[in-house]
Coordinates of C-alpha atoms in Angstrom, one line a residue:
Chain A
X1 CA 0.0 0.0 0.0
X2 CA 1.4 3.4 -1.2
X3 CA 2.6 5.0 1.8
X4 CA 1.2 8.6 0.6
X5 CA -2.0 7.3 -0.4
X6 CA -2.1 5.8 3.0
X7 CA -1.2 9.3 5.0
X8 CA -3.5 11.0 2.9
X9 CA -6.5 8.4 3.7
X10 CA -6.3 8.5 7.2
X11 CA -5.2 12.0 8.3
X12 CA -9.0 13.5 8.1
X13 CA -10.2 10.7 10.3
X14 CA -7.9 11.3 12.9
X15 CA -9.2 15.2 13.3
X16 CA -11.8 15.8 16.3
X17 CA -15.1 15.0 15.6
X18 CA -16.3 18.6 14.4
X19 CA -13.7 18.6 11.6
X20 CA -13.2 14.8 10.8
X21 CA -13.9 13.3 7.8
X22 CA -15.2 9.5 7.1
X23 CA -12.6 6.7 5.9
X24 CA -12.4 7.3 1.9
X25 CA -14.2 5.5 -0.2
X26 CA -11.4 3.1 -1.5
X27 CA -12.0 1.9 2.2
X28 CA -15.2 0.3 1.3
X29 CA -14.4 -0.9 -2.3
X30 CA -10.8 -1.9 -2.6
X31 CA -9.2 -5.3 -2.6
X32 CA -6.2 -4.3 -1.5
X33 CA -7.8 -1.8 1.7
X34 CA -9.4 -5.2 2.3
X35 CA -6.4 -7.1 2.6
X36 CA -4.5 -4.4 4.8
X37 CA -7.2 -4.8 7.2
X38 CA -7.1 -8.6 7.7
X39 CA -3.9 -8.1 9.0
X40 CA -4.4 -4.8 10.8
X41 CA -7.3 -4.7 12.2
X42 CA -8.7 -8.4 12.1
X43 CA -5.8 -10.6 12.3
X44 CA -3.7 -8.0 15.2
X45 CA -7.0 -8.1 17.5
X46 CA -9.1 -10.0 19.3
X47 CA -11.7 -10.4 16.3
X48 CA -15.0 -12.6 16.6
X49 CA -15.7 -15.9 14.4
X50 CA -18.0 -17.8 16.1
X51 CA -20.1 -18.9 19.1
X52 CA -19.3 -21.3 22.0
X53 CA -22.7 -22.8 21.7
X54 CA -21.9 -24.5 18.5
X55 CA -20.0 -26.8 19.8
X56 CA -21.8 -27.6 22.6
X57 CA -20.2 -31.2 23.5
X58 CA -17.1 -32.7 24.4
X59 CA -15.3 -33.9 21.1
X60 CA -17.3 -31.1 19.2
X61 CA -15.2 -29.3 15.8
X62 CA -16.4 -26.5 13.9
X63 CA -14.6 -25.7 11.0
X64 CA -15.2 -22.2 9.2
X65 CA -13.1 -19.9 7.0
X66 CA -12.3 -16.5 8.7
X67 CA -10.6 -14.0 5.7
X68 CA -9.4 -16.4 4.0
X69 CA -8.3 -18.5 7.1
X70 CA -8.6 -22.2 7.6
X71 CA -9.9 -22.3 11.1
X72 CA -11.8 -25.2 13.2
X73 CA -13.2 -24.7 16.4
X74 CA -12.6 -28.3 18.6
X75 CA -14.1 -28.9 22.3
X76 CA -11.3 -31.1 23.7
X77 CA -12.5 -33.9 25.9
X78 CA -11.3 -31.6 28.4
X79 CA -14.4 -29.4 27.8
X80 CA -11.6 -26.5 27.1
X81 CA -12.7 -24.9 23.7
X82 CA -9.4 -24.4 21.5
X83 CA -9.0 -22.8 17.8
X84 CA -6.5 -24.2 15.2
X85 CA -5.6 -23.9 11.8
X86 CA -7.6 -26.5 10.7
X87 CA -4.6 -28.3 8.1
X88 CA -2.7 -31.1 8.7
X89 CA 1.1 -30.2 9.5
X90 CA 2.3 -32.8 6.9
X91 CA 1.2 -31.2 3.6
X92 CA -1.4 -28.6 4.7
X93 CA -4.6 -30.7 3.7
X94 CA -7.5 -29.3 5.3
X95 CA -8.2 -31.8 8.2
X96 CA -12.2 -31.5 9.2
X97 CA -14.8 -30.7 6.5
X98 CA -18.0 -30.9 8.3
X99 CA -19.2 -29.9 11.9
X100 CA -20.2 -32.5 13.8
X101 CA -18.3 -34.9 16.7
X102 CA -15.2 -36.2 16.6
X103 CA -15.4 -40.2 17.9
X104 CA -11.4 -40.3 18.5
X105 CA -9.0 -38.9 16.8
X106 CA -8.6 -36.4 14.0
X107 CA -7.6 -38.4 10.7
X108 CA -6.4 -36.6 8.0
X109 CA -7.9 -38.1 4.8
X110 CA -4.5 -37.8 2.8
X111 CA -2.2 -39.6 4.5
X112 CA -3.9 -40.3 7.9
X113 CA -2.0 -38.6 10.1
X114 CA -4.1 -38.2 13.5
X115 CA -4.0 -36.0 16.1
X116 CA -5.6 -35.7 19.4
X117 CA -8.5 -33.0 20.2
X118 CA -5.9 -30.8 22.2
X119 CA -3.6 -31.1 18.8
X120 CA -1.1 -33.0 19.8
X121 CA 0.0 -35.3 16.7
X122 CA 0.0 -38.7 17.7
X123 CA -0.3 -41.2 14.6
X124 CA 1.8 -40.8 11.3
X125 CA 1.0 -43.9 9.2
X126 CA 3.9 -45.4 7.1
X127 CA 5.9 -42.2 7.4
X128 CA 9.4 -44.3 7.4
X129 CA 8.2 -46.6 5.2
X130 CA 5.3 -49.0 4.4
X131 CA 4.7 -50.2 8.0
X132 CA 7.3 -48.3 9.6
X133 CA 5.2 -45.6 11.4
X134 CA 8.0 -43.5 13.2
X135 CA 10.8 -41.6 10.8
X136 CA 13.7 -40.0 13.1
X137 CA 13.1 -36.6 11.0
X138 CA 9.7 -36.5 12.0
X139 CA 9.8 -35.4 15.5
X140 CA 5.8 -36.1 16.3
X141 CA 6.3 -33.6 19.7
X142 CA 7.1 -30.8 17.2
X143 CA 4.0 -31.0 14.9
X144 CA 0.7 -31.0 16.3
X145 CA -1.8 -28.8 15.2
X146 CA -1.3 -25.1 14.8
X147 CA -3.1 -23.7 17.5
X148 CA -4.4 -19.9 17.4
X149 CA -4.9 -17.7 20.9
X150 CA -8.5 -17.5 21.6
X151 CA -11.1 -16.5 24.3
X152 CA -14.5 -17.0 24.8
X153 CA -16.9 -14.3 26.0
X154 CA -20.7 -13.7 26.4
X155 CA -20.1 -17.3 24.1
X156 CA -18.8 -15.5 21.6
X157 CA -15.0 -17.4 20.1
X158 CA -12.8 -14.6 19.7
X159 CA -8.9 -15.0 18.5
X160 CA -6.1 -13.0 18.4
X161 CA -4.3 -14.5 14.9
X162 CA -0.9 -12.9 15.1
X163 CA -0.5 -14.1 18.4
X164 CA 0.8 -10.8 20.0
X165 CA -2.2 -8.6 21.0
X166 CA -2.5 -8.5 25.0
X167 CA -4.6 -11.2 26.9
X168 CA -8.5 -10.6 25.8
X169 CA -9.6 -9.7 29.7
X170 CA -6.6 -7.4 29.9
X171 CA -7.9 -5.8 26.2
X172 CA -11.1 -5.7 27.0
X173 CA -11.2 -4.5 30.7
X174 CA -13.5 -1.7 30.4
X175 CA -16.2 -3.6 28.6
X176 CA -16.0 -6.4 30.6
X177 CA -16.5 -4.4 34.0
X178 CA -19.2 -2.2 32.0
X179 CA -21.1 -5.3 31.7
X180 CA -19.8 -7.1 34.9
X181 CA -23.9 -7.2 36.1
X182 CA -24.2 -9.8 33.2
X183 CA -21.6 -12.4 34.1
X184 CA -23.6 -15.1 34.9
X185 CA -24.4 -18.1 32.4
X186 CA -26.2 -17.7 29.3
X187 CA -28.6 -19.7 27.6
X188 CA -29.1 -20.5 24.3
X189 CA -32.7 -22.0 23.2
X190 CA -31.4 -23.8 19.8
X191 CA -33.0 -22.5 16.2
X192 CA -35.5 -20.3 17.4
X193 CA -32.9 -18.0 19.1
X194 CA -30.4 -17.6 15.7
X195 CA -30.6 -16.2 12.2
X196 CA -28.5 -14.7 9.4
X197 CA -28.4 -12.1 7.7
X198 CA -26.2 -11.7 4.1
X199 CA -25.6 -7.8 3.5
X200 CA -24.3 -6.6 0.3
X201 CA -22.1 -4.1 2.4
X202 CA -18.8 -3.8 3.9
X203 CA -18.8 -5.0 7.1
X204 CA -17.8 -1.2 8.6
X205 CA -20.6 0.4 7.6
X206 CA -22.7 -2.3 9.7
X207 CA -20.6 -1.3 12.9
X208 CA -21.0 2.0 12.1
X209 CA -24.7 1.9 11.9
X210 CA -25.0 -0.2 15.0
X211 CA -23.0 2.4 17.1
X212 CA -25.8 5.2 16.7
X213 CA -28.9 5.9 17.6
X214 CA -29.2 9.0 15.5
X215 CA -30.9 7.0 13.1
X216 CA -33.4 5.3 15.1
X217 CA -36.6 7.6 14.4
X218 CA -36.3 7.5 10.6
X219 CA -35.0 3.5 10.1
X220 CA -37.0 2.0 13.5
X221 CA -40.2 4.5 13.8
X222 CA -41.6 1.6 16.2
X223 CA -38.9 2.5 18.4
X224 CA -40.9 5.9 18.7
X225 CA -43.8 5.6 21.0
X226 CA -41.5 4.2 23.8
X227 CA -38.2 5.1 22.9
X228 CA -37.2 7.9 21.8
X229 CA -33.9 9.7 20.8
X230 CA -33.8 11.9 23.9
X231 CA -34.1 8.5 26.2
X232 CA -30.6 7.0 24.2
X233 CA -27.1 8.1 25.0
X234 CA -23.5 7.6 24.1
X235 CA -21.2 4.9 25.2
X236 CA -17.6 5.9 23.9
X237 CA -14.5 4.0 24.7
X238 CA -11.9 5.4 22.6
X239 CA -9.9 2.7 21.3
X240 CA -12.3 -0.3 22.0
X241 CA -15.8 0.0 21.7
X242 CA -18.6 2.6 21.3
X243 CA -22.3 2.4 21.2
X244 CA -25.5 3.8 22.6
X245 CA -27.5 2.9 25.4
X246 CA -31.4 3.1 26.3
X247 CA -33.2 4.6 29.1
X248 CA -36.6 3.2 28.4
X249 CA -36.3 -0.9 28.1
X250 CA -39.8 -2.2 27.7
X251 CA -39.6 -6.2 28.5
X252 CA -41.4 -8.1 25.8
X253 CA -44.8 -9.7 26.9
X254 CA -46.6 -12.5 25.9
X255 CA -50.1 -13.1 25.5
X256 CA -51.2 -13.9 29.1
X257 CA -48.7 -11.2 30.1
X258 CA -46.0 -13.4 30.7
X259 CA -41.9 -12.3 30.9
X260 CA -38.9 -13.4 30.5
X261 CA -36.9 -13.8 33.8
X262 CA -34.2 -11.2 35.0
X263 CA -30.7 -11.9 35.3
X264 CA -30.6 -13.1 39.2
X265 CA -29.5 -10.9 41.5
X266 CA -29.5 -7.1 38.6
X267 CA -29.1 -3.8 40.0
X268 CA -32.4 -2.1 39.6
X269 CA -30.7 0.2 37.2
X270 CA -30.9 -2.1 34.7
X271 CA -35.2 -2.3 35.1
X272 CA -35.8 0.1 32.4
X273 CA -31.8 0.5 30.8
X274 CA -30.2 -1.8 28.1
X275 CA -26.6 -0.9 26.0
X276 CA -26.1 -1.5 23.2
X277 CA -21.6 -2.3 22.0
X278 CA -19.8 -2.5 19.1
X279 CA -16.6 -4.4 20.3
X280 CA -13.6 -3.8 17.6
X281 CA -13.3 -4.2 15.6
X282 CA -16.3 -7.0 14.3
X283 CA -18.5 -7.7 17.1
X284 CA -22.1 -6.0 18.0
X285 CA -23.3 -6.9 21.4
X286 CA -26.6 -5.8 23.6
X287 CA -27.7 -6.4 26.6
X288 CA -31.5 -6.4 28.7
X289 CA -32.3 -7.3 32.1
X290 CA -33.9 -10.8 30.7
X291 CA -31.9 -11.3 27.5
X292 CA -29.0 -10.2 25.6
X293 CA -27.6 -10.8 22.4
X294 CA -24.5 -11.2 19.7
X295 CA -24.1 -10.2 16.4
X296 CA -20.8 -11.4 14.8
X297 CA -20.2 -9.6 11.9
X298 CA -18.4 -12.2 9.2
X299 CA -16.5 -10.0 6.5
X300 CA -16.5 -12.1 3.5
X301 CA -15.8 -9.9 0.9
X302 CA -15.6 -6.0 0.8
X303 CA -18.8 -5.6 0.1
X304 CA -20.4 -8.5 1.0
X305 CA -21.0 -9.3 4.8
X306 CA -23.1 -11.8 6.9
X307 CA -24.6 -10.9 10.6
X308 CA -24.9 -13.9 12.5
X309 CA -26.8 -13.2 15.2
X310 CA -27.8 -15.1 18.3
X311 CA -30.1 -14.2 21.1
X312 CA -29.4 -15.7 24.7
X313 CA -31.5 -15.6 28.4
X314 CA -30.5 -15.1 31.8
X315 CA -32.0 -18.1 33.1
X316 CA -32.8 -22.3 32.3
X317 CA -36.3 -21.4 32.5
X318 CA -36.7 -18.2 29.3
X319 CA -35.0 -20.6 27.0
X320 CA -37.0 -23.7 28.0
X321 CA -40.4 -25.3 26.6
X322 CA -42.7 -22.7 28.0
X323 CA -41.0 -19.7 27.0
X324 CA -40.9 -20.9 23.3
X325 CA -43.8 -18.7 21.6
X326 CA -42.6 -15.4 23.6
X327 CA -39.0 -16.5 22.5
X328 CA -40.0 -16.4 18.8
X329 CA -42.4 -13.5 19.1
X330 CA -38.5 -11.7 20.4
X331 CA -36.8 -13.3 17.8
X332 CA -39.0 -12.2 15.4
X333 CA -38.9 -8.4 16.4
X334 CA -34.9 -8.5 16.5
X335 CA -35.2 -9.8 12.8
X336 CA -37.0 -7.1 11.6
X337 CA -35.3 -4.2 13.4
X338 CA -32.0 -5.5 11.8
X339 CA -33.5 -6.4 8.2
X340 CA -35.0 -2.5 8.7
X341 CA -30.9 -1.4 8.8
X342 CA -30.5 -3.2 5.5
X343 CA -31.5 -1.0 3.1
X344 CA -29.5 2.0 4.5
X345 CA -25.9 -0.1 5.3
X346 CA -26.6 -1.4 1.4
X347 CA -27.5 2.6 0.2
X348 CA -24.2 3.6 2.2
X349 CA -22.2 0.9 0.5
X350 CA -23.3 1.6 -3.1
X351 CA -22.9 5.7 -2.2
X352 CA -19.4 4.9 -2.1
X353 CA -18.6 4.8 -5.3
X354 CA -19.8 8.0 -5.8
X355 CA -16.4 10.0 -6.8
X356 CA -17.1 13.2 -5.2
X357 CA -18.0 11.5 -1.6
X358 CA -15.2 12.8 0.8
X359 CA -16.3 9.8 3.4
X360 CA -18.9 12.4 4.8
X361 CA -19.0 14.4 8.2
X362 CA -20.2 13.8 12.1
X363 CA -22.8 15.3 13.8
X364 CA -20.6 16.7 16.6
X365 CA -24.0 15.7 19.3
X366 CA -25.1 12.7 17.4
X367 CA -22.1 10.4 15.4
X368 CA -19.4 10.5 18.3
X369 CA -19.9 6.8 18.9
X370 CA -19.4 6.0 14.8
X371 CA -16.5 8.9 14.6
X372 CA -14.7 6.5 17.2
X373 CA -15.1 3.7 15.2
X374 CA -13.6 5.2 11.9
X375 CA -10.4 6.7 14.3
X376 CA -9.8 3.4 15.9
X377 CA -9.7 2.1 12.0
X378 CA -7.7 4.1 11.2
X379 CA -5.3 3.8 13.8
X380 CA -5.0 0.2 13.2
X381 CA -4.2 1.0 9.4
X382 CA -1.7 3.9 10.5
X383 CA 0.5 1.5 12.8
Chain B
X1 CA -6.7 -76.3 4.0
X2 CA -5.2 -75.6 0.7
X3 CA -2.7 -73.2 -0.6
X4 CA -5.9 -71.5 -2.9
X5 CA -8.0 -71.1 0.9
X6 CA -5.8 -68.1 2.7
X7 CA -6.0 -66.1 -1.0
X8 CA -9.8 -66.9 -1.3
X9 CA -10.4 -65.4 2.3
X10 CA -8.2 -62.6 1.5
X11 CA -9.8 -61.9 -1.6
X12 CA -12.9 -61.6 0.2
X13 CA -11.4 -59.5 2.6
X14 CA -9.9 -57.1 0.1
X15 CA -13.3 -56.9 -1.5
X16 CA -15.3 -56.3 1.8
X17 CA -12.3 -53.8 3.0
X18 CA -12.8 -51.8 -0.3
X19 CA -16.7 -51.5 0.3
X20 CA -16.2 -50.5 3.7
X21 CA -14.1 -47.5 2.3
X22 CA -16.9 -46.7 -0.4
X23 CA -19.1 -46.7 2.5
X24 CA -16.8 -44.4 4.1
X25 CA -17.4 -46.7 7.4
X26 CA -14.7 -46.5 9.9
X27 CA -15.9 -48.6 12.1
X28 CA -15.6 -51.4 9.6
X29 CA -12.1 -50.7 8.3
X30 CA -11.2 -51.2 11.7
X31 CA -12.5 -54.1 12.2
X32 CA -11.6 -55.9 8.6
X33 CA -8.0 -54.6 8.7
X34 CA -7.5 -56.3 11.9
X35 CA -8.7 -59.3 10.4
X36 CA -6.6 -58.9 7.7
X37 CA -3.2 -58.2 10.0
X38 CA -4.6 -61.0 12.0
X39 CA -4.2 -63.5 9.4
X40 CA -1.5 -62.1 7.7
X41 CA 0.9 -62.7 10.8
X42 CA -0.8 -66.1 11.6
X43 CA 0.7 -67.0 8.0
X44 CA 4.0 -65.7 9.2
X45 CA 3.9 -62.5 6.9
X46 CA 5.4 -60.1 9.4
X47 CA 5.3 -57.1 6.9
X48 CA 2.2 -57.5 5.1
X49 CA 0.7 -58.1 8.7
X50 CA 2.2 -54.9 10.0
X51 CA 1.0 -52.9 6.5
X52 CA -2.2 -54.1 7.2
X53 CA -2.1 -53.4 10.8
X54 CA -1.3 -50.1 10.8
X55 CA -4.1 -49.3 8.5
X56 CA -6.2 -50.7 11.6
X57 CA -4.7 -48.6 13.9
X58 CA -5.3 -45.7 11.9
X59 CA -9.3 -46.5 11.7
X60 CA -9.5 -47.5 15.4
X61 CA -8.4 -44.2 16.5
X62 CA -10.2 -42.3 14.4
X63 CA -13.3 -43.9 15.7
X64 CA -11.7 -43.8 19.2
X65 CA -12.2 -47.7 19.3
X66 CA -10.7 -49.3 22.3
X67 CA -8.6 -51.9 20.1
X68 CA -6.3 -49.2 18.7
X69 CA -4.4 -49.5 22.0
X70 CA -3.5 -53.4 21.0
X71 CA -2.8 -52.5 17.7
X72 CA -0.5 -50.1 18.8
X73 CA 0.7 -52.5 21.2
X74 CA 1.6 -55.5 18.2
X75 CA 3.0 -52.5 16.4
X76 CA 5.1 -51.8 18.6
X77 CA 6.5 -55.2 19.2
X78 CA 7.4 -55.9 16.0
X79 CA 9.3 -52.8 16.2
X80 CA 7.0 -50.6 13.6
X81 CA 5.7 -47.9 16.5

């Protein structure tokens, strides 16, 4: 990337707020602004790439490709969840096609090597001949799999690629302690709790969107009659996250009046509050005095992006049997107040190829949250 | 027995071993390699036995089977582990 081009991008979104400019445009439609930030800003982080729910047993593997990356996500028989690169160390054959449970070992289908769930390499057929299983050159100790750092929080699977960024609860502090009222464990009902969304827009301009409320009376007017833009305010973290919160949570009801349960043991604060976080750099988080939820934000192409989203409860009961119909009735209502920010993270994405568009301007009182999103970008690209 | 009877039955090995693989079905492979190896060394073919032996190894890990520990355990004796 052309150094120049590079200092020029970048030096209009570092000005204050009043002043700043957007990221370019190239920032939305270039292959090569895409592949800068897979290593800057994905791959140097703590980015998001799945959920701890989906591999909910012991011997459990989920593979997936994250930019590009190979990755599988194995519960050992340890119950410890691990990421690796999901290729055999012998010729880099991708080991695990399918989600599903692994019996024993991993086999790779080329030349059967198998490795344990942990990664430790423990079988390599015929490697010093046919039926000689050991070679001196192939030190077994020295090639299992290739694991990657990760962390789980709020059940999302985060990892750090490069291997270098601090420990996730020493990166993520603030936000942790934020939320500490919401530690306990969450529950996941299964199908009717999930859905995905595929947006033909880069994945910034859906964290961007997410991080103001600015937009609410105009995108989600049923927000209106019980929330409106005076009851939201900021939540900036310079650096690490940004969002908006609420002041006027209205639990959903069902038809014989019926709730979901609180989080045990909540600070009455939280009766009529929720927040809502974009963690950097790809993660989009909420959080409710019954339920919560997780949007990880997959970027698979510059201007192409899935949401997969996942709603979870506070207690066994709100994501048992007789909480089913209310759980779909709230499943329902998150679907359509995300399909309702489609059309206008799509309309942003397609105005950037307009040749004239300087990457736009903040509202001083109303886009801080998105401003910090667009600096901490562009500090990543800057480093 | 006659010279022809240990080909016949591996013959019919070989061709139940290569359905098992069409069916993909590692529990089988296990199970028929073993039989093979089995045979093999009672017919004093060390090698073949060993060839075959590892190949049940292989399967009885991947399914987590209990048997891969004496496979790995006649591997090793004949100095192939």
């Amino acid at each position: 990337m052309d150094q120049r081009i590079m200092d020029e991008d970048l030096a209009s979104v570092l000005r204050p707020v009043e002043t700043a400019n957007g990221l370019p445009n190239r920032h939305y439609l270039d292959s090569d602004w895409f592949e800068t930030e897979k290593e800057r800003v994905f791959f140097d982080n703590w980015a998001a790439i799945g959920f701890a729910k989906d591999v909910p047993e012991n011997g459990d593997a989920r593979p997936l490709t994250f930019l590009g990356q190979p990755l599988v996500i194995i519960r050992g028989r340890d119950g410890r969840l691990r990421v690796f690169q999901n290729i055999c160390r012998h010729r880099g054959m991708i080991l695990i096609r399918q989600a599903g449970p692994i019996r024993g070992a991993i086999r790779c289908p080329y030349h059967s090597w198998c490795y344990d769930l942990d990664g430790a390499l423990k079988a390599t057929p015929h490697v010093g001949g046919p039926d000689h299983n050991t070679h001196a050159a192939i030190d077994r100790d020295a090639l299992g799999l290739i694991e990657v750092r990760s962390h789980v929080w709020r059940d999302v699977v985060f990892v750090n690629v490069s291997g270098d960024a601090p420990p996730f609860e020493q990166a993520h502090a603030k936000v942790i302690e934020r939320w500490r009222d919401f530690d306990g464990p969450l529950h996941h009902a299964g199908a009717d709790s999930g859905f995905a969304l595929e947006v033909a827009t880069n994945w910034k301009l859906a964290v961007e969107n997410y991080c103001e409320s600015y937009h609410l009376p105009w995108v989600h007017p049923g927000l209106n009659s019980y929330s409106r833009l005076e009851d939201h305010y900021h939540i900036e973290e310079p650096g690490l996250f940004s969002g908006q919160g609420t002041l006027v949570y209205r639990q959903l009801k069902g038809e014989d009046g019926e709730t979901f349960a609180d989080t045990p043991d909540l600070d009455q604060r939280w009766d009529t509050s929720a927040e809502y976080i974009a963690l950097y750099p790809n993660v989009l988080l909420g959080v409710h005095r019954d339920h919560s939820f997780a949007i990880v934000l997959e970027p698979v192409d510059v201007d192409r992006t899935i949401e997969h989203i996942e709603i979870y409860y506070h207690t066994p009961e709100s994501a048992g049997p007789q909480r089913a119909a209310l759980r779909e009735k709230n499943t329902a209502l998150w679907k359509t107040v995300f399909e309702e920010d489609i059309f206008v993270v799509e309309g942003m994405q397609q105005g950037r190829n307009a040749i004239r568009f300087d990457g736009g301007r903040f509202s001083p009182a109303m886009d801080g949250p998105t401003h910090l999103f667009h600096q901490w970008v562009a500090t990543q690209l800057a480093r | 027995m006659t010279d022809a009877a240990p080909s016949v039955m591996l013959a019919e090995l070989d061709r139940a071993i290569l359905a098992a693989h069409a069916d993909r079905d590692g529990v089988r492979l296990a199970r028929l390699y073993g039989e093979a190896a089995a045979r093999l060394e009672a017919g004093g073919d060390i090698q073949a036995a060993c060839f075959f032996r590892t190949q049940a190894y292989i399967f009885a890990l991947e399914q987590g089977a209990p048997e891969a520990a004496a496979h790995a355990a006649a591997l090793k004796r004949h100095g192939r582990l």
